[in-house]
Short mmCIF file of N, CA and C and ligand atoms in Angstrom, two decimals:
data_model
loop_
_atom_site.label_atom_id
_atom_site.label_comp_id
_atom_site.label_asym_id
_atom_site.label_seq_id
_atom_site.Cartn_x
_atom_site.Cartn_y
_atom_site.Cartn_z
N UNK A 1 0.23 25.33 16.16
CA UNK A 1 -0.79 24.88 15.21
C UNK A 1 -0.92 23.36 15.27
N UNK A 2 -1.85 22.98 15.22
CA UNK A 2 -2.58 21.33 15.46
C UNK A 2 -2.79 20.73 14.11
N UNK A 3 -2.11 19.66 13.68
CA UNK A 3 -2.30 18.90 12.44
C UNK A 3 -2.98 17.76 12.67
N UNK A 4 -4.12 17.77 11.89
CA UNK A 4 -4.40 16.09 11.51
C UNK A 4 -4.76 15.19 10.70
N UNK A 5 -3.95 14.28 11.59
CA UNK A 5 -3.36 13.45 10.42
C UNK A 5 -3.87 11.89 10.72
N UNK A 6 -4.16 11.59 9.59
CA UNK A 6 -5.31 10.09 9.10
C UNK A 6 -4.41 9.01 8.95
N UNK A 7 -4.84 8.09 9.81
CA UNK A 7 -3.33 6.96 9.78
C UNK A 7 -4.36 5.70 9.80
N UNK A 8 -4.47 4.33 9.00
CA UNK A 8 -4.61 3.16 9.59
C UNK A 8 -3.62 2.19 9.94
N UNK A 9 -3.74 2.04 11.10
CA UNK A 9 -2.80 1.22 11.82
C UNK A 9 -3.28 -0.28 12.59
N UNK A 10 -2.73 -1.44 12.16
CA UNK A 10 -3.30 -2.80 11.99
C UNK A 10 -4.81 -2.90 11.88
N UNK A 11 -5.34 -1.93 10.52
CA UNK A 11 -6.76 -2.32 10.34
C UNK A 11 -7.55 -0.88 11.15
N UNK A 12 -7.21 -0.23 12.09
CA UNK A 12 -8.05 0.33 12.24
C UNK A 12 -8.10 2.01 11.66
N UNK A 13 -8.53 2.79 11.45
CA UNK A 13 -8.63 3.83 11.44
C UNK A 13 -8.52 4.50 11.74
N UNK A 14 -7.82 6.05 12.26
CA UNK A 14 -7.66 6.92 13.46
C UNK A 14 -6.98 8.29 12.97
N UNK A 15 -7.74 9.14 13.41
CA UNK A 15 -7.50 10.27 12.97
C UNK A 15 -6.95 10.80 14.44
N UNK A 16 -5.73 11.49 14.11
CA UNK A 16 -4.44 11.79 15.70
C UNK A 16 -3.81 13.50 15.23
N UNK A 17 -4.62 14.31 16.35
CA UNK A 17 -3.96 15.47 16.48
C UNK A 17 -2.90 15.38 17.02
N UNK A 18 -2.29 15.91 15.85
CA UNK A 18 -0.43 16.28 16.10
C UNK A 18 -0.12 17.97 16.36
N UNK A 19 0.42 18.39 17.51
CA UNK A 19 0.84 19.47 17.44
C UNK A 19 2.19 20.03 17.18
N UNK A 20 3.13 19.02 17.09
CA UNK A 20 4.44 19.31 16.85
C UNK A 20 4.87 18.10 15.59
N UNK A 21 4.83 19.11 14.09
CA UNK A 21 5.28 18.32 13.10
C UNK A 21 6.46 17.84 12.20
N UNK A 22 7.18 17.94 13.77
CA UNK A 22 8.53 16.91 13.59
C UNK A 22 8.64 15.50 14.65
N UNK A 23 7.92 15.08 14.65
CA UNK A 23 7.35 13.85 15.98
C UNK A 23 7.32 12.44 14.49
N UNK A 24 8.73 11.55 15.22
CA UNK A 24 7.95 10.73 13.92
C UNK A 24 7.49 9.95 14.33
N UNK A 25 7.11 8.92 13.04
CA UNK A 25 6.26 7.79 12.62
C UNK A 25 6.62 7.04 14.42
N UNK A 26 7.74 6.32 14.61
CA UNK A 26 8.42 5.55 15.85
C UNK A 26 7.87 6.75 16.83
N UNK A 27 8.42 7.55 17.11
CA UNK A 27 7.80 8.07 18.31
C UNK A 27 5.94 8.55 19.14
N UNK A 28 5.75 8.66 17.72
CA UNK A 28 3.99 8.73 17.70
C UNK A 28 3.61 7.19 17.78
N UNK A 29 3.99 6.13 17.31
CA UNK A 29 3.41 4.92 17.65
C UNK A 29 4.15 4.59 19.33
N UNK A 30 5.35 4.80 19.19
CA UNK A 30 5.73 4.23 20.92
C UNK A 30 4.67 5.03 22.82
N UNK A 31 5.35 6.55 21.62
CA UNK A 31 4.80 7.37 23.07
C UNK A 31 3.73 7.68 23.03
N UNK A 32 2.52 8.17 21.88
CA UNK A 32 1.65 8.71 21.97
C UNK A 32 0.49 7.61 21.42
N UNK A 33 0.82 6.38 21.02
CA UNK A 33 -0.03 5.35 21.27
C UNK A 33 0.18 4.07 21.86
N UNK A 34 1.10 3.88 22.11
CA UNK A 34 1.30 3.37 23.39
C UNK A 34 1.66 1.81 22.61
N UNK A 35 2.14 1.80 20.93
CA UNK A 35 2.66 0.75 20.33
C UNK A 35 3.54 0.98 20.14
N UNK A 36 4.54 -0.46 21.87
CA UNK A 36 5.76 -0.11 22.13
C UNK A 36 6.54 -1.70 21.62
N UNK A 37 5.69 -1.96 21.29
CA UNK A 37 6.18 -3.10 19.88
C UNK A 37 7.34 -2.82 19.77
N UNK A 38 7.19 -1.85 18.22
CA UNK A 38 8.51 -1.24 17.30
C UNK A 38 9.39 -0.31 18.32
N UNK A 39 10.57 -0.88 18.06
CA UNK A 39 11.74 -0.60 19.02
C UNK A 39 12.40 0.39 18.86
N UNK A 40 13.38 1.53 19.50
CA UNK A 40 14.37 2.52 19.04
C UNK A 40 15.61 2.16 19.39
N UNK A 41 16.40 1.58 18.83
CA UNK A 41 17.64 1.32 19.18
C UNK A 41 18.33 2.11 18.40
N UNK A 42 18.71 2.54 17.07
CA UNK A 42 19.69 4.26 16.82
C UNK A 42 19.37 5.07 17.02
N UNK A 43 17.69 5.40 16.59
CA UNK A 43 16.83 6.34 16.15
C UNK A 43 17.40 7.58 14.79
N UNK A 44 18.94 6.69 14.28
CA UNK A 44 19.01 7.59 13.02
C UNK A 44 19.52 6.18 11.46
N UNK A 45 18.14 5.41 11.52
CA UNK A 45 18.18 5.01 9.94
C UNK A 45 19.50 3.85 10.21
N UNK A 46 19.75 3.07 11.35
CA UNK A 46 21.13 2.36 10.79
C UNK A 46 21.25 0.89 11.24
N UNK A 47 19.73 0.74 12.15
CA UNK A 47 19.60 -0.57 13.10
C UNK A 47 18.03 -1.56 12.52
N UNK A 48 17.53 -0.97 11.85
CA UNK A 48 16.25 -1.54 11.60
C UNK A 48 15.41 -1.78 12.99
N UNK A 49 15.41 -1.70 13.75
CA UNK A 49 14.94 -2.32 15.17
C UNK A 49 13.10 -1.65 15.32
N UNK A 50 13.36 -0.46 14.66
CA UNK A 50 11.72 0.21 14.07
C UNK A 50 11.45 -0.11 13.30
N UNK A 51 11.44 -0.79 12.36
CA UNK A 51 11.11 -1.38 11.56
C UNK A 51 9.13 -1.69 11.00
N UNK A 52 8.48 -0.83 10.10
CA UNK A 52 7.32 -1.28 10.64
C UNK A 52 6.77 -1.29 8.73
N UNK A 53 5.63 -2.07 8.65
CA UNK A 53 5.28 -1.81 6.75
C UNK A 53 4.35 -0.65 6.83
N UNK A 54 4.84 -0.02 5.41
CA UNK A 54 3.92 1.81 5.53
C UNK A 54 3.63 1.08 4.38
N UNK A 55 2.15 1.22 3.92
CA UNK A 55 1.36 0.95 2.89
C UNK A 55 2.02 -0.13 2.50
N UNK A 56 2.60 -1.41 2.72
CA UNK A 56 3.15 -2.89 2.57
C UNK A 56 4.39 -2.82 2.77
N UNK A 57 5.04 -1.06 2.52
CA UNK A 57 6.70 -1.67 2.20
C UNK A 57 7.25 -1.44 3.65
N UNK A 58 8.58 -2.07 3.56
CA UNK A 58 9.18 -2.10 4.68
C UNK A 58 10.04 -0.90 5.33
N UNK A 59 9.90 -0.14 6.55
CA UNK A 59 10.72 1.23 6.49
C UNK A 59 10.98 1.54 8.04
N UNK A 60 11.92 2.31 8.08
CA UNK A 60 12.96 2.83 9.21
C UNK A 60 11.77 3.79 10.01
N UNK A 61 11.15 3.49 10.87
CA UNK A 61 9.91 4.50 11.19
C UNK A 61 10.49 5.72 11.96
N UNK A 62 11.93 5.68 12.61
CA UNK A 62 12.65 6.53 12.99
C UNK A 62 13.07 7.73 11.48
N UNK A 63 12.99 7.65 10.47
CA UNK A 63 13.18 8.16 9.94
C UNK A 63 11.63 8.88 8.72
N UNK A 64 10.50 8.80 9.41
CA UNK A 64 9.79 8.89 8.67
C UNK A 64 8.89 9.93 9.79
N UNK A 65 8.49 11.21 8.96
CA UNK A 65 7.62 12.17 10.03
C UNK A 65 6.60 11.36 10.10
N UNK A 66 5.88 11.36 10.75
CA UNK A 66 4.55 11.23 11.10
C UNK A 66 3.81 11.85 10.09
N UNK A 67 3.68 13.07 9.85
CA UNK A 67 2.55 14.04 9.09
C UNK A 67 2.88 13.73 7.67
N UNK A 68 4.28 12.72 7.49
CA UNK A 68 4.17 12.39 5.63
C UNK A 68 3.87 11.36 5.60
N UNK A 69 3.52 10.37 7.11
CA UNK A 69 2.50 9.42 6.28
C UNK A 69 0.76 9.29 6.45
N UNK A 70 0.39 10.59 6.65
CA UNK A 70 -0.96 10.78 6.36
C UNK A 70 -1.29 10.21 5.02
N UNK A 71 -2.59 9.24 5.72
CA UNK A 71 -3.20 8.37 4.87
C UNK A 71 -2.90 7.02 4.24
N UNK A 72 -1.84 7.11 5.30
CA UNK A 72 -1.20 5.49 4.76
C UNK A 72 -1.53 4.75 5.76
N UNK A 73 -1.50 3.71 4.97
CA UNK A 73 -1.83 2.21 5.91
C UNK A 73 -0.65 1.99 7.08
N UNK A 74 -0.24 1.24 8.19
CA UNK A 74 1.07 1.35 8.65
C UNK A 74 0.65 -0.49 9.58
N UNK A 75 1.25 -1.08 9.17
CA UNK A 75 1.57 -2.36 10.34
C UNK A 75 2.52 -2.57 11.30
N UNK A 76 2.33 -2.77 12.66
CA UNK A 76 3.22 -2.93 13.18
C UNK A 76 3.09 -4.12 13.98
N UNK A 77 4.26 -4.87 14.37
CA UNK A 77 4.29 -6.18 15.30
C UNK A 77 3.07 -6.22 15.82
N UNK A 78 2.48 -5.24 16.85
CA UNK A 78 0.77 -5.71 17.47
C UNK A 78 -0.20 -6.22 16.60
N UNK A 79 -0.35 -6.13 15.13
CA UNK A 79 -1.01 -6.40 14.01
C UNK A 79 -0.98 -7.50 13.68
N UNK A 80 0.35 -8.72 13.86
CA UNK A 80 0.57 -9.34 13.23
C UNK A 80 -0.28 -10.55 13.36
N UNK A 81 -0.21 -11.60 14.61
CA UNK A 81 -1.34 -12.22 14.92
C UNK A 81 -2.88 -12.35 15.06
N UNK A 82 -3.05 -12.89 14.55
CA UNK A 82 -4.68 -12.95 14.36
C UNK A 82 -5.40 -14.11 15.51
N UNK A 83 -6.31 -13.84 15.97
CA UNK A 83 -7.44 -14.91 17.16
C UNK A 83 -6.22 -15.47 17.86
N UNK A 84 -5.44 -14.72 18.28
CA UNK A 84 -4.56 -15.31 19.39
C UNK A 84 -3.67 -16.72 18.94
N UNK A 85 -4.04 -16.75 17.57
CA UNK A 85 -2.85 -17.36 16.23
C UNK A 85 -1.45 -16.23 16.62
N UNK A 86 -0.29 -17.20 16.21
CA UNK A 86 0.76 -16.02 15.61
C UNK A 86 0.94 -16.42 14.36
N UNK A 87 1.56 -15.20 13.69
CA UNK A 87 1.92 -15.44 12.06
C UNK A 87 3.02 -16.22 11.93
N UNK A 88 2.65 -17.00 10.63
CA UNK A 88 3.72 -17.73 10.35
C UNK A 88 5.33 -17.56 11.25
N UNK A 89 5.40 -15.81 10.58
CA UNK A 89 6.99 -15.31 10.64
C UNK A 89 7.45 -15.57 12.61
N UNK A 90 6.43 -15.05 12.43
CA UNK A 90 6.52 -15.16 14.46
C UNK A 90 6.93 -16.30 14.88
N UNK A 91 5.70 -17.55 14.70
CA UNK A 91 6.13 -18.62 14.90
C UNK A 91 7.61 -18.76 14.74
N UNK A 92 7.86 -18.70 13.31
CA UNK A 92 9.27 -19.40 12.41
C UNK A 92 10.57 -18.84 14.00
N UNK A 93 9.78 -17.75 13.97
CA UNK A 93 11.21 -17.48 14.87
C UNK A 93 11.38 -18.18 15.97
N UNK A 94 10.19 -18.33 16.39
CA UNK A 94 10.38 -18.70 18.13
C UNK A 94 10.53 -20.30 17.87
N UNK A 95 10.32 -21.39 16.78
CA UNK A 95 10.94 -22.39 16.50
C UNK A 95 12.17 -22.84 15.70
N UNK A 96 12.80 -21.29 15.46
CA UNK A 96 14.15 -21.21 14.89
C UNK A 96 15.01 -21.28 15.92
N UNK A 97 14.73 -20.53 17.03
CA UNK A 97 15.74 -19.54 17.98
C UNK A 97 16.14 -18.90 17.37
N UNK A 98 15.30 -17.35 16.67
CA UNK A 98 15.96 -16.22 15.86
C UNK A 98 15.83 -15.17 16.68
N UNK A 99 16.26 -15.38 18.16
CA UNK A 99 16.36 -14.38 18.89
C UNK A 99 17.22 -14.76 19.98
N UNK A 100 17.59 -13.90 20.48
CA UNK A 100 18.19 -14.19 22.16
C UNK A 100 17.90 -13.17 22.66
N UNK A 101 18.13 -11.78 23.07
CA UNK A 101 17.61 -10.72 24.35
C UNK A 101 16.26 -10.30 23.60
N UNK A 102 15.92 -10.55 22.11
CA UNK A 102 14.70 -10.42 21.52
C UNK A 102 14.47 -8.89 21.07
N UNK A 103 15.28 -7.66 21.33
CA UNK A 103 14.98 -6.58 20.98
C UNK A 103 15.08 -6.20 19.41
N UNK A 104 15.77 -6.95 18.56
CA UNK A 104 15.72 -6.56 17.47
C UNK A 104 14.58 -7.15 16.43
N UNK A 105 13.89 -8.24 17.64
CA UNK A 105 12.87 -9.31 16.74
C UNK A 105 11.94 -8.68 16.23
N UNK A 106 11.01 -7.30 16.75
CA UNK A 106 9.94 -6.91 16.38
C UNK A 106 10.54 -6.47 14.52
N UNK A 107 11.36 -5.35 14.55
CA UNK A 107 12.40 -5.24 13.32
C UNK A 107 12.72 -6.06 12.22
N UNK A 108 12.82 -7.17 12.71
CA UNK A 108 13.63 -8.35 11.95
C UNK A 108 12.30 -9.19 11.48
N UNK A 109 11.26 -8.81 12.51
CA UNK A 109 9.90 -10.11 11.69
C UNK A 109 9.28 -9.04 10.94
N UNK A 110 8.92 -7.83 11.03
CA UNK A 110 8.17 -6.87 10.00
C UNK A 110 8.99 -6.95 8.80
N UNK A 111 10.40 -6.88 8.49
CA UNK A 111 11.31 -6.57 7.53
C UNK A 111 11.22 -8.19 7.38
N UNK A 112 11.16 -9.41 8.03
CA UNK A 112 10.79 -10.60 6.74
C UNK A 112 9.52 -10.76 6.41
N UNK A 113 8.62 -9.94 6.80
CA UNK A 113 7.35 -10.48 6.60
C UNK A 113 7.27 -9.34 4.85
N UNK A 114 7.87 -8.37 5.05
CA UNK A 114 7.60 -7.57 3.41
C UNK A 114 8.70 -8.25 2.64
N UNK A 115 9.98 -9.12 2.89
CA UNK A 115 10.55 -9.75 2.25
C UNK A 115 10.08 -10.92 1.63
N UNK A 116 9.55 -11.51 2.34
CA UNK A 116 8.73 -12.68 1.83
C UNK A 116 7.79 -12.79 0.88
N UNK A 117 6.75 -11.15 0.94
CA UNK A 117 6.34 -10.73 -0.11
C UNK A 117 6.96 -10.26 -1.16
N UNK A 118 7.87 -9.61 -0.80
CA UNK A 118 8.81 -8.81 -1.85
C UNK A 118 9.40 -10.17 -2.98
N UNK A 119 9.91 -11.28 -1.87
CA UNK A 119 10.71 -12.49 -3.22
C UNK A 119 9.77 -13.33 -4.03
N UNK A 120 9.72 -12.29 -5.38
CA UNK A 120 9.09 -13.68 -6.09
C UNK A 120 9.68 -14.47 -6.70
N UNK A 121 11.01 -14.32 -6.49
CA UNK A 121 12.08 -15.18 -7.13
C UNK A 121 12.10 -16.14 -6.08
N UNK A 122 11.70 -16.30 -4.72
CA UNK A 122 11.87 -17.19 -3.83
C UNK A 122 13.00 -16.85 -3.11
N UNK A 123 13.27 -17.60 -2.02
CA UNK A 123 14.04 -17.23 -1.23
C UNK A 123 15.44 -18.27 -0.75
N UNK A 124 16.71 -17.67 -1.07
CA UNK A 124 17.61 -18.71 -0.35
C UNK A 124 18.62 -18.38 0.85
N UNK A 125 19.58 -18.85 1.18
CA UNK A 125 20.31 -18.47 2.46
C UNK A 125 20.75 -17.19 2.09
N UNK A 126 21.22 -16.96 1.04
CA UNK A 126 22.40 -15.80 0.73
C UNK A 126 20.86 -14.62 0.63
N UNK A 127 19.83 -14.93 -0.15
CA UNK A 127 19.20 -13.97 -0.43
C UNK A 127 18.45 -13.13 0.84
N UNK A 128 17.93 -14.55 1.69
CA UNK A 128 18.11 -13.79 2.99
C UNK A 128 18.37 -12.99 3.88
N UNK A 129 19.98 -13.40 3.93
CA UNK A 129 21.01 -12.29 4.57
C UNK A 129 21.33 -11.03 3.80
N UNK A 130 21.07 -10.95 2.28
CA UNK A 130 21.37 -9.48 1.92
C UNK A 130 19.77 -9.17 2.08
N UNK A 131 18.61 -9.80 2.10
CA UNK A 131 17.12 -9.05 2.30
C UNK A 131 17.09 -8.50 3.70
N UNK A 132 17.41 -9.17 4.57
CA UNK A 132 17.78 -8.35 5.90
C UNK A 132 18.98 -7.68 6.20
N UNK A 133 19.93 -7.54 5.40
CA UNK A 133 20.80 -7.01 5.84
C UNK A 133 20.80 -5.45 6.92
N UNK A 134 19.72 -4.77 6.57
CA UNK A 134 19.65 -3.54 6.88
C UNK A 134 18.76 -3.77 8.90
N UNK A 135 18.60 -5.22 8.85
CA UNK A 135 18.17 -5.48 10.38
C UNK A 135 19.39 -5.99 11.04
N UNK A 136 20.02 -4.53 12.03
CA UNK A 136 21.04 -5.52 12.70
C UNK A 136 20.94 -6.45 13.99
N UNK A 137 21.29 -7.15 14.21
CA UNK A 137 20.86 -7.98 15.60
C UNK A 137 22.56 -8.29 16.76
N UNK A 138 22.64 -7.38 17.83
CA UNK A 138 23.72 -7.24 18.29
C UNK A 138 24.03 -8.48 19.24
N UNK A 139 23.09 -9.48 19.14
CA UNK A 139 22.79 -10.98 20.11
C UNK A 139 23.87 -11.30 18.95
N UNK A 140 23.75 -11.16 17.98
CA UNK A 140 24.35 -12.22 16.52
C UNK A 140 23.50 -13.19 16.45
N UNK A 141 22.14 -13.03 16.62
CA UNK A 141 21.22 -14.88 15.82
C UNK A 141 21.25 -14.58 14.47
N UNK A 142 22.13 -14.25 13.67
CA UNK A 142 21.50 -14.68 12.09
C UNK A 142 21.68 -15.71 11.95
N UNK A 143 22.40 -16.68 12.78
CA UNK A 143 22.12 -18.06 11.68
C UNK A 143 20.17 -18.47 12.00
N UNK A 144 19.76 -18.13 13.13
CA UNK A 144 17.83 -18.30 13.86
C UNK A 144 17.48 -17.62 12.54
N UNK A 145 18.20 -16.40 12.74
CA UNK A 145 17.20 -15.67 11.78
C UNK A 145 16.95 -15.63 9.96
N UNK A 146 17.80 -16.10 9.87
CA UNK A 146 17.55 -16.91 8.39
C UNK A 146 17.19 -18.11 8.45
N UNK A 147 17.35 -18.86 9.06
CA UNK A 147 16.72 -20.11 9.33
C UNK A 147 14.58 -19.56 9.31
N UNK A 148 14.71 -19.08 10.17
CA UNK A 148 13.61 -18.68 10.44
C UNK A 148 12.77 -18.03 9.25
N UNK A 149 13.63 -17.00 8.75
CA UNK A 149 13.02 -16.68 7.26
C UNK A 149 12.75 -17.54 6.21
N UNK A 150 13.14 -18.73 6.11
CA UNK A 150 13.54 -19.71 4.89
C UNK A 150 12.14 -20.43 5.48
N UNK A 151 12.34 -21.02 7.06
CA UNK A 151 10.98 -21.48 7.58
C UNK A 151 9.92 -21.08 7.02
N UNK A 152 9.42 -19.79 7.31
CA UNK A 152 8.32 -19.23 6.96
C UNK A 152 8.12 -18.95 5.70
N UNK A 153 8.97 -19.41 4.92
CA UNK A 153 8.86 -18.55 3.16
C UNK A 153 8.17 -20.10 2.81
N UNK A 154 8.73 -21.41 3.29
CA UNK A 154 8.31 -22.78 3.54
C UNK A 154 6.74 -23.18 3.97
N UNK A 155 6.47 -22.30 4.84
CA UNK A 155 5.07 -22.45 5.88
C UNK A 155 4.03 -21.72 4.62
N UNK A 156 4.21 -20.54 4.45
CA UNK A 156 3.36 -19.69 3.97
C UNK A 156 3.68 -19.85 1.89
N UNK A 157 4.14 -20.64 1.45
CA UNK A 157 3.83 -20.99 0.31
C UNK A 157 3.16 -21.84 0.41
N UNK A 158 3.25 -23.17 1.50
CA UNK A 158 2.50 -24.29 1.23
C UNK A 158 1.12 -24.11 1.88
N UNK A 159 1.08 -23.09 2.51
CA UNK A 159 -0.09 -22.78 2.61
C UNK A 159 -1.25 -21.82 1.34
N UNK A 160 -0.42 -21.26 0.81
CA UNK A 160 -0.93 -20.41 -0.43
C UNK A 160 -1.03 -21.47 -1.69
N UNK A 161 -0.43 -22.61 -1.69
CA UNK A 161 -0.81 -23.99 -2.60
C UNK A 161 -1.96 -24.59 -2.27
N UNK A 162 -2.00 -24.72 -0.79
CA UNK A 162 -3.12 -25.33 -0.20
C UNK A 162 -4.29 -24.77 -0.78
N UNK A 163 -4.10 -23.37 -0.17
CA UNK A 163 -5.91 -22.03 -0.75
C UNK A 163 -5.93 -22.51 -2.16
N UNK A 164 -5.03 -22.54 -2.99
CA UNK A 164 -4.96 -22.33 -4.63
C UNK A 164 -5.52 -24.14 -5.40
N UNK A 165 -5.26 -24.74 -4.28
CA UNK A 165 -5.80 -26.46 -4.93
C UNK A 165 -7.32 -26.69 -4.55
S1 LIG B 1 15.83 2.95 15.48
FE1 LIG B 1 15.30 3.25 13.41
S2 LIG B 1 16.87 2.34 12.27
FE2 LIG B 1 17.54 2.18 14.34
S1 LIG B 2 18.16 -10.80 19.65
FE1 LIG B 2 19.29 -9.36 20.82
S2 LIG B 2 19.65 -7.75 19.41
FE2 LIG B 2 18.82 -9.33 18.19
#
């Protein structure tokens, strides 16, 4: 039996016959659309490395069917840059050094980019490292990668002062 299922993914729209409805969220974006962005490094809930925002929040796409997120919005790393701009978070990294073999980066910038939204308390070193905690990075850059988060929480307020004056 053939399911389908209504997904927007960075903005666009797309309705995707599924015939087998245990295929998840990570494997329908890697293999069957060919957004090989979001990474599989456990594939059971323990590395963040899939990491992608379902309707804004931040989530384990290895752990999410496909057919339960009919009708949700979904972002992933290919989304993030705009006119051949990168986003803030992107930038922050690649002028942090919050990477070294780079496989956990796609993971680690989706999960700060809903953190950043998520802190309205703002953001500090410690809060950082427990907001990502659930992104592991087996290079060890967390010191890049909080650096990098603090960057961009820096970039993208003073830019949201800027719009607001
Ligand atoms: S691949 Fe999903 S959490 Fe590791
Ligand atoms: S940069 Fe290599 S796993 Fe994080």
């Amino acid at each position: 039996m053939t399911h389908s299922l209504h997904l927007t993914i960075n903005g666009m729209a797309q309705t995707i016959a599924l015939d087998d409805p245990r295929v998840t969220l990570l494997d329908l974006l890697r293999e069957r659309l060919g957004l090989t962005g979001t990474k599989k490094g456990c594939d059971r809930g323990q590395c963040g490395a899939c990491t992608v925002l379902i309707d804004g929040r931040r989530m384990n796409s290895c752990l999410k069917l496909a057919l339960s997120c009919d009708g949700a919005e979904i972002a992933t790393i290919e989304g993030l840059a705009s006119d051949d701009r990168l986003h803030p978070v992107q930038a922050a990294f690649i002028e942090a050094d919050g990477f070294q073999c780079g496989y956990c980066t796609p993971g680690q910038i989706m999960s700060a980019v809903a953190l950043i939204a998520e802190a309205e308390a703002g953001l500090d070193p410690e809060r950082v490292r427990e907001g990502m905690s659930g992104n592991i990075c087996r290079c060890a850059a967390y010191a890049g990668i909080t650096e990098a988060v603090l960057e961009a929480t820096r970039q993208l307020s003073a830019g949201a002062e800027r719009k607001s004056a």
